Amino acid sequence: MKFQQIDQFAANLRADTRESVHSGSKAGHEKRTSVLFDHYADPNRLRQIAGEIKQHVVENLDTYLPAVEARLQANGVIVHWASTAEAANEAVYSILQARGAKKMVKAKTMVSEETELGHFLEKRGIECVETDLGEFIIQIDGDHPSHIVKPIIHKNRREIATSFERHGLGAYNDDPETITRRARAHLRHKYLEADVGLTGANFVVAESGRIVLVTNEGNSRFCLAATKCHIAMIGIEKILPRDRDLGLLLNLLARSGTGQQLTVYTEFIRGPKAAPQEDGPEETHVVFVDNGRSEVLASDCREILRCIRCGACLNVCPVYRQASGHAYRSVYPGPVGAVLSPLLAGKQFPELADLPKASSLCGACNEVCPVNIPIPDLLLRLREKGKREGSEAAAAATPPMGAWSVMATQPAAWKLAMFGGKIMNVLPAKYIPVPALQAWQAKRTLPAWRGGAFRSWLRTRAQPAADVRSAKSEG
Amino acid sequence: MLNHERPPITQRRVQLMATCLCDAFYDDVARATVEVLEHLGVEVEFPEGQTCCGQPAFNGGDWEASRKVVRHTVRTFSGDLPVVVPSGSCAAMLFHGAPLEFEKESDRASVEALGRRTWEVLDFIVNGLGITSWPGRYDAKVAFHRSCHSRGTGTGEAATRLLGSIAGLTVAPFGEGEQCCGFGGTFSVSFPTISSAMGGLKLDHIRAVAPDALVSADMSCLMHLGGLAEKEGKPIKVLHAVQVLRDALRQGGLI
Ligand code: SF4
């Protein structure tokens, strides 16, 4: 492979797509920064505390999982365990079958993207409607989300208006309010017709069994209000120990994700309706999804399981801003995806082992992450794993280091190379068949080679200090 | 977080790690480092066997190759003197990167010990020696690029503090200063499209404030940005912060 695939993708990206992604993520980052730093004296301390809480959960999942199961069951929730994506989809399908359900409305959940639940159910004759506006547009376009919080960050409103027109949702009109009203009118009927509502969860509290959901459109609330059965598909890492941890985590999630102090809707779901409640689902199911997470837990990258899917690392990432989410060829793009996607790929790791390379290791992701995940360190560990496992995707366009390491461990050879490099001052770069040098020079000039000049200055100058000073005043 | 605990500076003697970039291209930066340190009364040793900190292979994923070079560096910089480096990136490699790739190695302790006594030069001057203002004179408006490997370290603040105190010098802030320039080591050649696009954005912000020079604590960022600017036919002057410090001393007639 001659190129890094993500760089190629960026090179071929449409200019207006890049502009949408770039301006959307930049705006998201700026809002996040002001809402955190204007209100809190030391947001970084909050990120550390939140990180410690989530790390504690990750380290103690073996005790938290049975605890949360018991709590949920005590609340009347039926708990299912799914070790793979297929098992998770099957679990959902069997719940639908048992109820004779044909129609489902669903709120945005990344884990269902992971398992490709929508396709799975549609193949089995179930109508499965996305109710989050962004996800709805993705669905009618047959597209994929390119951001974990703003799935259509890569689209502009003209494209959306065209999609609506194509889908029979009214004549072309790119006014955002009109678009929203039309989606709303369309979706209202879907809620009323649906048998089952499916959501994800942002958090599940071990102490109380509370399922916590945040949205800005209220669509998850509709998914539950009109249906008789609620299914929550939840990654096993979503647990929080105590209800009072929510104060911190909900705050950081909203501020980091969308730059809000709190999301517009925050739901705390205890379970199926119980007297004296008149409305709400009669049945509540939780499908806990592993799908590779246990392996991540066993790896030296388990910190990534702290992730609360806020998307802040995508917004700040200069590589994501240039490449867009689809460049990452996986459900999770950006810095979090560059770590999580290859890990969740299991045996297919080598195919996605180029993702951790798509970073200048600038560390901005770590600086914004509300749970303080050391993403650059994890990227580095995965680069090492990619090299060790001989991934071609990872090796593409990467300068080989063998000769360099020989020179850099033998001072005599090093000095010779310092001298020999002078050839670059006389020979035009195009005649030097080193791919890295070619790639460098395609975009940039090289400064003059002055190998060894510092060492000879050191040698030839007289004694330090005093003499250097007098030499200077003469010059 | 890259910050690390370091023993306080008790003697005025250091080992200089010139860095491979200064060895190959930027001899004047290494020289300025020596001149500035000597002006401060610090004696500078230069271990002749030094080569590179090992970062290229570390970032590229070839930790086996990188560890060989780090071991060579540990041997070359033996003793307990502070090691001073005119690069935030190479310094971070020694106190953060190298310990990461030696986590499971039996000689981890010696690598960590080198990391603990390694200082980026501006950080050393301000936080090691306790010098917070700079004499001399330098008549210019400069833009200071905070290189990413100094995130979480004392370098960025040290640099703005020292530069800001020089008579005649203004440091002009520019937009999105926290964003990376796109160099990223091997990233610059394996992701040339993205790397150069990132550099282009950085240059736009820098040019908007029309500085006389672009200053940083890392020649790698400057080699990339300066090279991009020159390739576009709109070159900008690039300087390591330590060259500005040295030139301020010269203009002030102090050396
Ligand atoms: S890794 Fe951190 S910043 Fe990125 S999505 Fe997850 S929680 Fe947010």
XYZ file of C-alpha atoms and ligand atoms in Angstrom:
738
model
C 0.000 0.000 0.000
C 1.446 3.274 -1.080
C -0.685 5.661 0.901
C -2.258 6.023 4.252
C -5.939 5.549 3.507
C -7.160 8.368 5.715
C -4.829 10.836 4.033
C -6.056 9.667 0.635
C -9.639 10.077 1.767
C -8.872 13.617 2.906
C -7.191 14.379 -0.409
C -10.320 13.327 -2.289
C -12.848 14.891 0.065
C -15.263 17.382 -1.460
C -14.418 20.910 -0.461
C -17.918 21.672 0.829
C -17.935 18.511 2.948
C -14.625 19.485 4.483
C -15.965 22.943 5.139
C -19.082 21.578 6.875
C -17.040 19.257 9.064
C -14.419 21.857 9.814
C -16.750 24.681 10.738
C -19.136 22.408 12.649
C -16.436 20.891 14.785
C -14.614 24.151 15.352
C -17.826 25.804 16.526
C -18.521 22.837 18.801
C -15.088 23.087 20.356
C -15.374 26.812 20.947
C -18.760 26.467 22.636
C -17.416 23.696 24.823
C -14.461 25.771 25.911
C -16.473 28.812 26.856
C -19.219 26.950 28.721
C -16.602 25.092 30.764
C -14.107 27.839 31.425
C -16.618 30.658 31.952
C -18.435 28.721 34.656
C -15.810 26.684 36.426
C -12.590 27.795 38.017
C -10.808 24.554 37.273
C -12.568 22.377 34.697
C -9.456 20.245 34.353
C -9.849 19.094 37.920
C -13.431 18.081 37.118
C -12.215 16.083 34.125
C -9.758 14.284 36.354
C -12.379 13.406 38.949
C -14.791 12.187 36.278
C -11.973 10.147 34.777
C -11.242 8.561 38.140
C -14.888 7.625 38.635
C -15.119 5.991 35.228
C -11.755 4.284 35.615
C -12.977 2.865 38.914
C -15.991 1.429 37.094
C -13.815 -0.023 34.341
C -11.502 -1.651 36.878
C -14.427 -3.095 38.815
C -16.841 -4.071 36.075
C -16.883 -7.644 37.345
C -18.637 -6.531 40.508
C -20.667 -3.684 39.041
C -22.310 -5.745 36.308
C -24.003 -8.277 38.599
C -24.881 -5.449 40.987
C -26.579 -3.420 38.305
C -28.377 -6.492 37.000
C -29.816 -7.219 40.425
C -30.888 -3.600 40.850
C -32.538 -3.471 37.428
C -34.375 -6.723 38.085
C -35.582 -5.431 41.412
C -37.002 -2.459 39.487
C -38.902 -4.818 37.193
C -36.544 -4.593 34.251
C -35.773 -7.693 32.179
C -32.022 -7.960 31.636
C -30.379 -9.629 28.637
C -26.686 -10.203 28.029
C -25.200 -10.166 24.547
C -21.571 -10.991 23.978
C -21.585 -10.176 20.263
C -23.322 -7.771 17.891
C -25.397 -10.613 16.453
C -26.444 -11.772 19.890
C -27.524 -8.229 20.748
C -29.587 -7.915 17.583
C -31.100 -11.350 18.152
C -32.033 -10.380 21.683
C -33.878 -7.306 20.423
C -35.528 -9.303 17.658
C -36.760 -11.984 20.006
C -38.344 -9.371 22.261
C -40.153 -7.950 19.219
C -41.215 -11.406 18.104
C -42.580 -12.318 21.509
C -44.793 -9.222 21.329
C -45.700 -9.727 17.682
C -44.235 -6.275 17.078
C -43.720 -5.035 13.528
C -42.835 -1.399 14.070
C -40.177 0.167 16.149
C -39.106 3.747 16.772
C -35.614 4.321 17.958
C -33.626 7.116 19.514
C -29.984 7.694 18.707
C -27.678 5.043 20.100
C -24.133 4.429 18.961
C -24.133 0.842 20.147
C -26.965 0.034 17.732
C -24.817 1.507 14.952
C -22.093 -0.848 16.082
C -24.384 -3.856 15.797
C -26.138 -2.525 12.661
C -29.441 -3.196 14.326
C -31.505 -1.232 11.797
C -30.421 -3.357 8.839
C -30.772 -6.523 10.851
C -34.382 -5.772 11.749
C -35.375 -4.445 8.368
C -34.192 -7.678 6.763
C -36.610 -9.439 9.076
C -39.539 -7.283 8.079
C -39.521 -4.887 11.021
C -39.964 -1.198 10.308
C -37.309 0.601 12.303
C -37.510 4.393 12.252
C -34.756 6.695 13.475
C -36.300 9.594 15.384
C -33.257 11.742 16.084
C -33.354 14.318 13.300
C -29.762 13.744 12.258
C -30.107 9.974 12.331
C -33.411 10.251 10.446
C -31.648 12.115 7.646
C -28.869 9.511 7.645
C -31.531 6.821 7.376
C -33.407 8.331 4.442
C -30.113 8.961 2.659
C -28.785 5.450 3.273
C -25.735 7.211 4.705
C -23.606 6.632 7.819
C -23.112 8.980 10.767
C -19.828 10.857 10.541
C -19.787 12.170 14.108
C -20.912 10.485 17.302
C -22.991 13.431 18.512
C -23.759 15.287 15.294
C -24.246 12.454 12.820
C -24.810 14.768 9.847
C -22.018 17.206 10.523
C -20.790 16.454 6.986
C -23.975 17.684 5.333
C -25.124 21.221 4.653
C -28.766 22.218 4.694
C -29.060 22.299 0.910
C -28.188 18.618 0.810
C -30.705 17.925 3.551
C -33.435 19.840 1.728
C -32.720 17.808 -1.401
C -32.963 14.556 0.560
C -36.299 15.589 2.047
C -37.643 16.401 -1.389
C -36.432 13.082 -2.769
C -38.047 11.248 0.122
C -41.442 12.868 -0.480
C -41.289 15.173 2.524
C -42.336 18.315 0.661
C -40.954 20.552 -2.071
C -37.363 21.759 -1.780
C -36.952 24.120 1.143
C -33.664 24.558 2.988
C -34.961 26.627 5.865
C -33.903 24.698 9.008
C -37.167 25.358 10.785
C -39.212 24.069 7.868
C -37.030 20.975 7.665
C -37.510 20.320 11.366
C -41.277 20.824 11.201
C -41.591 18.435 8.317
C -39.547 15.782 10.106
C -41.639 16.287 13.191
C -44.931 15.905 11.354
C -43.647 12.759 9.684
C -42.280 11.240 12.876
C -45.308 11.975 15.085
C -47.269 9.311 13.231
C -44.446 6.873 13.516
C -44.402 7.181 17.303
C -48.125 6.516 17.456
C -47.919 3.501 15.178
C -44.906 1.888 16.798
C -45.113 -1.163 19.064
C -41.718 -0.796 20.622
C -39.348 2.072 21.432
C -35.608 1.474 21.489
C -33.041 3.749 23.066
C -29.497 3.559 24.250
C -28.369 4.920 27.596
C -25.823 7.491 28.558
C -25.474 6.079 32.031
C -26.894 3.284 34.158
C -26.491 3.751 37.873
C -25.463 0.697 39.861
C -26.829 2.048 43.107
C -30.394 2.675 41.866
C -30.694 0.917 38.533
C -31.612 4.242 36.943
C -31.235 4.380 33.196
C -30.228 7.893 32.203
C -30.822 9.312 28.751
C -30.055 12.732 27.355
C -31.367 14.302 24.165
C -32.032 17.739 22.818
C -35.043 16.869 20.753
C -37.107 14.972 23.284
C -37.416 12.148 20.807
C -36.389 9.437 23.234
C -39.207 10.557 25.501
C -41.670 10.149 22.637
C -40.193 6.736 21.906
C -41.233 5.673 25.384
C -44.452 7.615 25.818
C -46.420 6.080 23.003
C -45.146 2.510 23.039
C -45.848 -0.363 25.378
C -42.354 -1.754 25.420
C -39.013 -0.054 25.954
C -35.728 -1.683 25.015
C -32.481 -0.028 26.064
C -29.371 -1.281 24.306
C -26.410 -0.473 26.509
C -22.663 -1.024 26.278
C -21.421 -2.756 29.410
C -19.123 0.169 30.260
C -21.949 2.679 30.744
C -22.252 2.129 34.484
C -21.868 4.798 37.130
C -21.552 3.791 40.781
C -23.883 6.265 42.473
C -26.758 8.594 41.628
C -24.768 11.530 42.890
C -22.076 10.888 40.275
C -24.631 12.035 37.730
C -24.277 15.645 38.829
C -20.735 15.738 37.554
C -21.049 13.429 34.588
C -24.232 14.921 33.107
C -22.706 18.344 33.421
C -19.483 17.391 31.721
C -21.273 15.411 29.027
C -23.494 18.322 27.976
C -20.763 20.913 28.226
C -18.205 18.825 26.370
C -20.576 17.440 23.779
C -22.770 20.316 22.731
C -21.538 23.281 24.739
C -24.727 23.349 26.807
C -24.912 23.604 30.567
C -27.281 20.682 30.462
C -29.044 18.938 27.613
C -32.632 20.006 26.957
C -34.041 16.654 28.051
C -32.598 14.415 30.700
C -34.580 11.304 31.504
C -34.214 9.075 34.510
C -35.920 5.770 33.866
C -36.545 3.407 36.700
C -38.332 0.651 34.829
C -41.788 -0.223 33.521
C -44.713 1.872 34.632
C -45.935 1.180 38.120
C -49.055 2.396 39.903
C -50.050 5.207 40.106
C -48.395 5.973 36.748
C -50.947 5.940 33.954
C -48.640 6.038 30.971
C -45.347 4.537 29.984
C -44.104 1.156 28.844
C -45.485 -1.972 30.439
C -42.258 -3.761 29.762
C -38.683 -2.555 30.046
C -35.738 -4.544 28.704
C -32.053 -3.817 28.998
C -29.733 -5.523 26.530
C -26.183 -5.250 27.803
C -23.791 -5.419 24.877
C -20.210 -6.604 25.144
C -19.216 -6.876 21.470
C -15.472 -6.827 22.078
C -15.446 -4.684 25.212
C -14.193 -7.506 27.433
C -11.166 -7.778 25.199
C -10.582 -4.059 25.401
C -10.815 -4.420 29.165
C -8.117 -7.077 29.077
C -5.845 -4.947 26.873
C -3.426 -2.165 27.784
C -5.904 0.341 26.298
C -8.738 -0.183 28.756
C -8.886 3.530 29.612
C -10.851 4.017 26.395
C -13.784 2.296 28.113
C -14.199 5.412 30.242
C -15.514 7.198 27.148
C -18.928 8.844 27.541
C -19.287 9.518 23.797
C -19.360 13.283 24.056
C -17.577 13.922 20.772
C -15.321 16.668 22.142
C -12.213 14.873 20.937
C -13.622 14.788 17.402
C -14.426 18.480 17.476
C -10.974 19.546 18.574
C -9.051 17.096 16.402
C -7.273 18.790 13.497
C -7.076 15.500 11.611
C -10.786 14.807 11.994
C -11.510 18.340 10.807
C -9.565 17.710 7.600
C -10.549 14.117 6.942
C -14.195 13.945 8.157
C -15.683 11.022 10.039
C -16.189 8.722 7.084
C -12.447 8.587 6.535
C -12.231 6.297 9.570
C -14.182 3.458 7.905
C -15.897 2.597 11.174
C -18.716 3.540 13.505
C -16.492 5.562 15.823
C -14.419 8.219 14.062
C -11.935 10.773 15.341
C -9.504 10.221 18.193
C -11.848 8.008 20.209
C -12.529 5.952 17.094
C -8.873 5.676 16.200
C -8.461 3.822 19.496
C -11.792 2.082 19.918
C -12.580 0.950 16.373
C -9.444 -1.145 15.771
C -9.819 -2.653 19.248
C -13.475 -3.553 18.751
C -12.571 -5.044 15.372
C -11.042 -8.021 17.239
C -9.406 -10.333 14.718
C -9.823 -7.693 12.015
C -7.542 -5.374 13.978
C -4.846 -5.236 11.250
C -7.374 -3.879 8.746
C -8.041 -0.859 10.938
C -4.541 -0.569 12.393
C -3.902 2.516 10.272
C -6.439 4.503 12.309
C -4.079 5.081 15.246
C -1.598 6.517 12.747
C -3.995 9.285 11.787
C -2.775 11.650 14.451
C 0.002 14.165 14.855
C -0.098 13.160 18.544
C -0.842 16.771 19.388
C -2.683 15.779 22.548
C -5.646 18.123 22.076
C -8.025 15.163 22.488
C -6.639 14.362 25.911
C -6.888 18.012 26.890
C -10.626 18.184 26.175
C -11.756 14.696 27.159
C -14.247 14.976 30.046
C -12.985 11.684 31.452
C -9.365 12.537 30.791
C -8.501 9.565 28.587
C -4.809 9.610 27.618
C -5.711 9.091 23.964
C -2.235 9.814 22.505
C -0.665 7.138 24.722
C -3.290 4.654 23.583
C -2.706 5.577 19.941
C 0.990 4.929 20.446
C 0.367 1.551 22.038
C -1.833 0.600 19.116
C 0.775 1.765 16.615
C 3.190 -0.599 18.295
C 0.614 -3.388 18.136
C 0.015 -2.683 14.440
C 3.719 -2.898 13.723
C 4.111 -6.052 15.794
C 1.217 -7.734 14.029
C 2.547 -6.721 10.629
C -0.484 -4.690 9.556
C -0.069 -3.497 5.966
C -2.573 -0.727 6.463
C -0.518 0.625 9.351
C 2.801 0.281 7.535
C 1.670 2.211 4.455
C 3.765 5.284 3.713
C 5.637 4.875 7.005
C 9.403 5.404 6.772
C 11.318 2.256 7.755
C 13.400 2.705 10.889
C 15.954 -0.094 10.634
C 18.851 1.830 9.058
C 18.119 4.854 11.214
C 18.297 2.826 14.422
C 21.671 1.383 13.382
C 23.075 4.840 12.748
C 21.532 6.324 15.837
C 23.210 3.741 18.052
C 26.673 4.120 16.525
C 28.133 7.577 16.949
C 30.755 7.070 14.245
C 28.150 6.103 11.675
C 25.982 8.982 12.842
C 28.742 11.513 12.315
C 29.394 10.104 8.882
C 25.732 10.443 8.001
C 25.765 14.018 9.279
C 28.563 14.688 6.853
C 27.073 12.666 3.997
C 23.738 14.466 4.217
C 25.405 17.438 2.580
C 24.683 15.706 -0.722
C 21.142 17.054 -0.354
C 22.444 20.584 -0.768
C 23.717 19.835 -4.240
C 21.517 17.031 -5.507
C 17.906 18.057 -6.202
C 15.551 16.115 -3.962
C 13.793 14.455 -6.849
C 16.949 12.444 -7.497
C 17.101 11.118 -3.960
C 14.922 7.995 -3.946
C 13.772 8.181 -0.343
C 9.942 8.172 -0.210
C 9.802 10.153 3.011
C 11.982 12.849 1.514
C 9.847 12.946 -1.593
C 6.676 13.255 0.467
C 8.247 16.038 2.507
C 9.390 17.975 -0.528
C 6.088 17.643 -2.335
C 4.642 20.061 0.192
C 7.598 21.817 1.760
C 11.152 22.924 1.123
C 14.001 21.493 3.173
C 16.400 23.806 4.969
C 20.075 23.665 4.012
C 21.891 20.629 5.417
C 24.433 21.736 7.957
C 25.299 18.372 9.410
C 28.132 18.517 11.900
C 28.369 22.340 11.861
C 27.436 22.660 15.520
C 29.971 20.062 16.576
C 32.759 21.772 14.680
C 31.814 25.129 16.205
C 32.045 23.547 19.632
C 35.422 22.047 18.815
C 36.986 25.069 17.200
C 35.854 27.793 19.538
C 38.342 28.471 22.293
C 37.371 27.966 25.891
C 33.733 28.663 26.730
C 32.196 31.718 28.309
C 34.814 34.465 28.320
C 36.220 33.700 24.889
C 32.819 33.334 23.296
C 31.957 36.755 24.596
C 35.053 38.393 23.168
C 34.580 36.613 19.840
C 31.062 38.028 19.701
C 32.075 41.605 20.363
C 34.688 41.425 17.633
C 32.152 40.039 15.176
C -0.390 15.147 31.398
C 3.242 15.396 30.567
C 4.407 17.315 33.577
C 6.778 15.515 35.834
C 8.540 15.962 39.126
C 12.173 16.963 38.787
C 14.843 17.409 41.371
C 15.644 21.089 42.041
C 18.661 22.575 40.261
C 21.523 22.882 42.695
C 24.566 23.240 40.485
C 25.242 25.274 37.368
C 26.369 22.494 35.130
C 24.304 20.638 32.530
C 24.528 18.184 29.681
C 23.295 19.483 26.350
C 21.235 17.292 24.093
C 21.458 19.192 20.835
C 18.811 17.066 19.035
C 19.232 15.437 15.664
C 17.527 18.323 13.877
C 20.029 20.828 15.218
C 22.827 18.389 14.470
C 21.702 18.167 10.854
C 20.094 21.533 10.036
C 19.918 24.039 12.841
C 23.409 24.380 14.278
C 22.737 27.968 15.259
C 19.938 26.880 17.586
C 22.257 24.522 19.439
C 24.868 27.240 19.514
C 22.387 29.786 20.856
C 21.460 27.291 23.567
C 25.095 27.061 24.630
C 25.545 30.824 24.521
C 22.412 31.540 26.524
C 23.245 28.931 29.151
C 26.821 30.134 29.451
C 25.600 33.700 29.789
C 23.621 32.460 32.777
C 26.792 31.016 34.228
C 25.844 27.445 33.420
C 28.632 25.189 32.273
C 27.609 23.081 29.298
C 28.876 19.580 28.621
C 28.263 18.038 25.236
C 28.375 14.227 25.244
C 29.917 13.517 21.850
C 28.237 10.160 21.323
C 24.732 11.610 21.189
C 22.533 10.975 18.182
C 18.732 11.119 18.426
C 16.237 10.740 21.276
C 14.502 7.778 19.598
C 11.238 9.517 18.892
C 10.835 8.828 15.140
C 10.608 5.061 15.613
C 8.597 5.424 18.817
C 5.931 7.456 17.016
C 6.083 5.196 14.012
C 5.241 2.158 16.154
C 8.646 0.494 15.841
C 9.332 0.390 19.560
C 12.012 -2.234 19.217
C 14.110 0.082 17.062
C 13.250 3.033 19.259
C 14.277 1.282 22.478
C 17.717 0.596 21.030
C 18.196 4.294 20.410
C 16.822 5.239 23.824
C 19.237 2.800 25.468
C 22.061 4.416 23.544
C 20.871 7.824 24.744
C 20.691 6.626 28.350
C 24.274 5.372 28.110
C 25.477 8.556 26.434
C 23.900 10.838 29.021
C 25.130 9.018 32.081
C 25.595 10.742 35.397
C 23.142 12.927 37.256
C 23.495 16.353 35.671
C 20.364 17.960 34.274
C 19.969 17.276 30.553
C 18.872 20.379 28.668
C 17.251 20.137 25.245
C 16.257 22.931 22.849
C 13.088 21.035 21.934
C 9.861 20.441 23.814
C 9.275 17.396 21.693
C 12.574 15.598 22.379
C 12.298 16.498 26.062
C 8.799 15.000 26.203
C 10.101 11.900 24.458
C 12.565 11.399 27.274
C 10.284 12.078 30.207
C 7.051 10.704 28.794
C 7.467 8.667 25.614
C 10.461 6.591 26.558
C 9.041 5.461 29.917
C 5.886 4.394 28.047
C 7.775 2.098 25.692
C 9.891 0.754 28.559
C 6.909 -0.113 30.763
C 7.600 -3.814 30.506
C 11.400 -3.627 30.192
C 13.807 -4.539 32.966
C 15.883 -1.374 32.482
C 12.858 0.874 32.832
C 14.260 2.567 35.931
C 17.307 3.963 34.131
C 15.101 5.366 31.382
C 12.821 7.004 33.911
C 15.805 8.409 35.754
C 17.009 10.125 32.579
C 13.502 11.478 32.038
C 13.416 13.005 35.498
C 16.506 15.081 34.878
C 15.574 16.171 31.365
C 14.466 19.756 30.760
C 13.306 21.672 27.740
C 15.628 24.697 27.726
C 13.063 27.484 28.346
C 11.459 25.460 31.090
C 14.947 24.992 32.543
C 15.703 28.706 32.507
C 12.432 29.761 34.118
C 11.438 26.845 36.321
C 14.850 25.316 36.886
C 17.011 28.403 37.349
C 14.196 30.705 38.483
C 14.871 33.398 35.866
C 11.696 35.151 34.845
C 12.742 38.149 32.812
C 15.283 38.647 30.088
C 17.727 41.481 29.582
C 18.960 43.002 26.329
C 16.861 44.201 23.479
C 15.121 42.764 20.461
C 13.133 45.095 18.234
C 10.513 42.965 16.570
C 6.973 41.684 16.637
C 6.946 37.900 16.851
C 4.303 35.198 16.817
C 4.924 32.397 19.293
C 3.775 28.941 18.250
C 3.144 26.771 21.277
C 4.283 23.385 20.093
C 2.057 20.514 21.134
C 4.637 18.509 23.001
C 4.836 21.273 25.518
C 1.166 20.781 26.471
C 1.015 20.124 30.159
C 4.621 21.265 30.694
C 6.120 24.535 31.833
C 7.523 25.435 28.411
C 4.711 27.498 26.896
C 4.358 29.785 29.883
C 8.124 30.025 30.327
C 8.531 31.095 26.720
C 5.838 33.750 26.762
C 7.148 35.046 30.035
C 10.735 35.381 28.881
C 9.911 36.692 25.420
C 7.336 39.108 26.824
C 9.925 40.628 29.132
C 12.437 41.548 26.428
C 12.697 45.262 25.670
C 11.507 46.115 22.180
C 9.813 42.756 21.641
C 6.078 42.209 21.290
C 4.509 38.784 21.172
C 1.439 38.952 18.946
C -1.268 36.412 19.821
C -2.957 34.756 16.862
C -6.124 32.738 16.284
C -6.502 29.073 17.272
C -3.111 29.103 18.934
C -3.825 25.772 20.613
C -4.173 23.933 17.317
C -1.373 21.718 16.072
C 0.777 22.858 13.140
C 0.514 19.443 11.495
C 4.133 18.325 11.722
C 3.736 15.268 13.937
C 7.038 13.558 13.061
C 6.506 10.689 10.637
C 2.917 11.936 10.338
C 4.250 14.764 8.156
C 5.329 12.299 5.482
C 2.751 9.544 5.890
C -0.166 12.007 5.956
C 1.158 14.751 3.678
C -2.265 16.065 2.635
C -3.638 16.472 6.146
C -0.319 17.605 7.574
C 0.096 20.377 5.027
C -3.550 21.443 5.288
C -3.097 21.809 9.056
C 0.057 23.800 8.456
C -1.791 26.008 5.996
C -4.418 26.904 8.597
C -1.705 27.730 11.107
C 0.116 29.920 8.589
C -3.103 31.802 7.762
C -3.542 32.685 11.421
C 0.101 33.659 11.790
C 0.180 35.787 8.659
C -2.941 37.598 9.825
C -0.902 39.248 12.594
C 2.018 40.024 10.248
C 4.884 39.136 12.577
C 8.537 39.819 11.787
C 9.318 36.259 12.803
C 7.640 33.060 13.893
C 9.132 31.733 17.115
C 8.757 28.371 18.818
C 10.471 25.997 21.212
C 10.576 23.266 18.574
C 12.497 23.424 15.322
C 10.490 20.508 13.964
C 7.282 22.591 13.851
C 9.252 25.476 12.389
C 10.914 23.331 9.759
C 7.448 22.227 8.655
C 5.809 25.663 8.774
C 8.798 27.470 7.306
C 9.103 24.843 4.581
C 5.419 25.126 3.694
C 5.581 28.897 3.583
C 8.649 28.853 1.381
C 7.131 26.283 -0.959
C 4.135 28.593 -1.370
C 6.533 31.336 -2.371
C 5.687 33.380 0.729
C 8.551 32.594 3.099
C 8.452 33.565 6.754
C 11.378 33.963 9.089
C 11.503 31.249 11.736
C 13.505 31.343 14.955
C 13.875 29.167 18.002
C 13.026 31.125 21.151
C 16.538 30.571 22.412
C 17.905 32.349 19.326
C 15.751 35.334 20.235
C 17.134 35.254 23.775
C 20.687 35.087 22.455
C 20.103 37.844 19.902
C 18.567 40.042 22.586
C 21.765 39.658 24.593
C 23.801 40.550 21.531
C 21.727 43.600 20.681
C 21.928 44.707 24.272
C 25.703 44.352 24.111
C 25.608 41.775 26.867
C 27.554 39.145 24.959
S -12.837 9.887 24.258
Fe -13.332 11.509 25.714
S -13.600 13.331 24.429
Fe -13.703 11.561 23.046
S -15.873 11.074 22.900
Fe -15.048 9.818 24.553
S -15.400 11.008 26.401
Fe -15.637 12.418 24.697
